[in-house]
Amino acid sequence: MSLVAELRVRLVDVRFEVAAGETVAILGPNGAGKSTVLRALAGLLPSGGPVSLAGERIDHLPPERRATGVVFQDYLLFPHLSALENVAFGPRCAGVARAQARAVAAEWLERVGLGEYAKAKPGQLSGGQAQRVALARALATGPRLLLMDEPLAALDARSRLEIRAQLRRHLSEFAGPSVLVTHDPLDAMTLAGRVLLLEDGRITQDGSPAEITSRPRTEYAATLAGLNLYRGDAERGVVRSGDAVLVTDSGLGGDVFVAFPPSAVALYRSRPDGSPRNVWPGRVAGVDQHGDRVRVTVEGVLPVTADVTPAALAALELAPGSEVWAAVKAAETHAYPA
Amino acid sequence: MKRRVPAALLGPALIGLALLVLPLAGLVIRAPWRGIGTRLADPAVLEALRLSIVTATCATVLAIFFGVPLAWLLARVAFRGRRFVRALVTLPLVLPPVVGGVALLLVFGRRGLVGEWLEPLGITLPFTTAGVVLAETFVAMPFLVIAVEGALRGADERYEEAAATLGASRLTAFRRVTLPLAMPGIAAGAVLCWARALGEFGATITFAGNFPGRTQTMPLAVYLALETDPAAAITLSLVLLAVSITILALLRDRWVS
């Protein structure tokens, strides 16, 4: 029962597939069109292209006939109904008798660990509890497709950890395809087996979390992974990117990406001698604390971020405006075809 | 330091306030409080009061039955000419009620556009209690429609979307989600509508006439009594004033805060 969607609505122009039982995260910055994708899949917006579930076209169906469970960002639990009545709402709409629907709802509340909150109104629930009721409500209809909009964004840090673990379990039990959209890379990478990066309405990268963090293909992906990323023309591992030349030990040719972590960059006040073959001058643009390291942004022919220790920063007497040399060993760079 | 209120604003403001309050104060001061109990118990007064309450309540029920769906249409369905329809709905708000009464006569009168067809069926509306209800509905329903439309626009439409993803048809979502969420607005609109219907004069007297026990509501009785028995008119006015104050108290959380 896989999902095949081709969406052309507003700025969004994407095509993707999600297999049965697979969870795909659509990760992108704000305004990339994530919510538009979700709303189009749910039938709340016209999709502008074919959407099929298990080989059956659903894009002509109104939302109430799509059998799609949606967990909304702020949950949208009906404030005038109790938790139980919220969860029973879907089964009732499907024509299930009241008592039967309530039994199903009670079972789902039990399953998300909220059995004793059946009578509580949404206003009396904590954020994490409301999230679980919303999930139970979406699943109680027996949906064929599960959609989640920023499922953890409204939670505080502590309940986030707990809910994330629970959500993983429920997602792994769900038989159909699930799609979640988020701007939080951690949510995307911990909840989904596959991540689609969505930028300006287009899918810019599609792969497992490990692939995306080790081989970013856009500025945004590189920022998510915390890597320096360049694109250029390679000839036997020597990459020309603009006016700069990067030596890698890949031996690749053609259009390539080169990525390396900020920790691989060493900074010097004068041109270093010796082994690193990638050395270029620049000027410090910014200095920020980053965990127990200091992140230095260097502008120049090859803009780069470098992580140094506070001690090194002090020894180098670095401040915005300082002239520096940045160096990276060829062995610490990672080149891959574009 | 406290800033002075300029006399050029304070003066007119106080005169305006006096203009609104003095007549009501006069009504209370000059009321024939002695013997008011027996006046109120006068069968004619009670009859007018009963008729007013019954017709205003019927008019409100009709206004809810037809007005809430109309408000939903205006708030939720983007159709061509929606602004025009909304303008039509609000027209009775600004139309002199007596003009409404004349218009109703032309449509529902014996020779009227619709009345012509109703007469052979044995249905006569002008100069009947049903006519009073119709006139009051015509004048008061816009209040309800406007209030409910405002409440529906204020209600988060995404709850209806959530209901749709759970399998609810538009009608089910309206019934089980929209309506309960908009209930405070509907209740406020209904009270406003009822108050307007209770005080209706112009359209009623034009379309339904002034027959005691059949079409003579409180405002009509007040107007008539003023010529024959001023004390009775004042007493009836006091009753209507009391009703108005009660309504204001009921709605205070909504508008007077």
CSV table of C-alpha atoms in Angstrom, one decimal, chain A residues 39 44 63-64 68 70 72 74 76-81 89-90 92-93 137-138 141, chain B residues 156 158-170 172-173 176-178 180-181:
chain,number,residue,atom,x,y,z
A,39,ARG,CA,-2.4,19.7,3.1
A,44,LEU,CA,-7.3,20.1,2.1
A,63,PRO,CA,-10.5,14.8,2.6
A,64,GLU,CA,-13.3,12.9,4.4
A,68,THR,CA,-5.9,9.7,5.9
A,70,VAL,CA,-3.6,13.7,10.2
A,72,PHE,CA,-1.9,18.7,13.1
A,74,ASP,CA,-1.2,22.3,17.3
A,76,LEU,CA,-6.6,20.8,16.8
A,77,LEU,CA,-8.4,18.6,19.4
A,78,PHE,CA,-12.0,19.7,19.5
A,79,PRO,CA,-12.1,21.8,22.7
A,80,HIS,CA,-15.8,21.0,23.5
A,81,LEU,CA,-15.3,17.3,23.5
A,89,PHE,CA,-15.2,11.2,16.5
A,90,GLY,CA,-13.6,9.4,13.6
A,92,ARG,CA,-18.6,7.8,14.7
A,93,CYS,CA,-18.2,9.5,11.4
A,137,ARG,CA,-7.6,10.2,17.2
A,138,ALA,CA,-5.8,10.0,13.9
A,141,THR,CA,-10.1,5.8,12.1
B,156,ASP,CA,-11.0,28.4,13.7
B,158,ARG,CA,-9.0,24.3,10.9
B,159,TYR,CA,-11.2,22.4,13.4
B,160,GLU,CA,-13.5,21.7,10.4
B,161,GLU,CA,-10.5,20.6,8.4
B,162,ALA,CA,-9.5,18.3,11.2
B,163,ALA,CA,-13.1,16.9,11.3
B,164,ALA,CA,-12.9,16.3,7.6
B,165,THR,CA,-9.7,14.3,7.8
B,166,LEU,CA,-11.5,12.2,10.4
B,167,GLY,CA,-14.2,11.4,7.9
B,168,ALA,CA,-16.8,14.0,8.7
B,169,SER,CA,-18.9,15.3,5.9
B,170,ARG,CA,-19.4,19.1,5.8
B,172,THR,CA,-21.4,16.5,10.2
B,173,ALA,CA,-18.5,18.9,10.8
B,176,ARG,CA,-20.7,18.4,15.6
B,177,VAL,CA,-17.8,20.9,15.5
B,178,THR,CA,-18.7,24.3,14.1
B,180,PRO,CA,-20.9,23.8,19.3
B,181,LEU,CA,-17.8,26.0,18.9
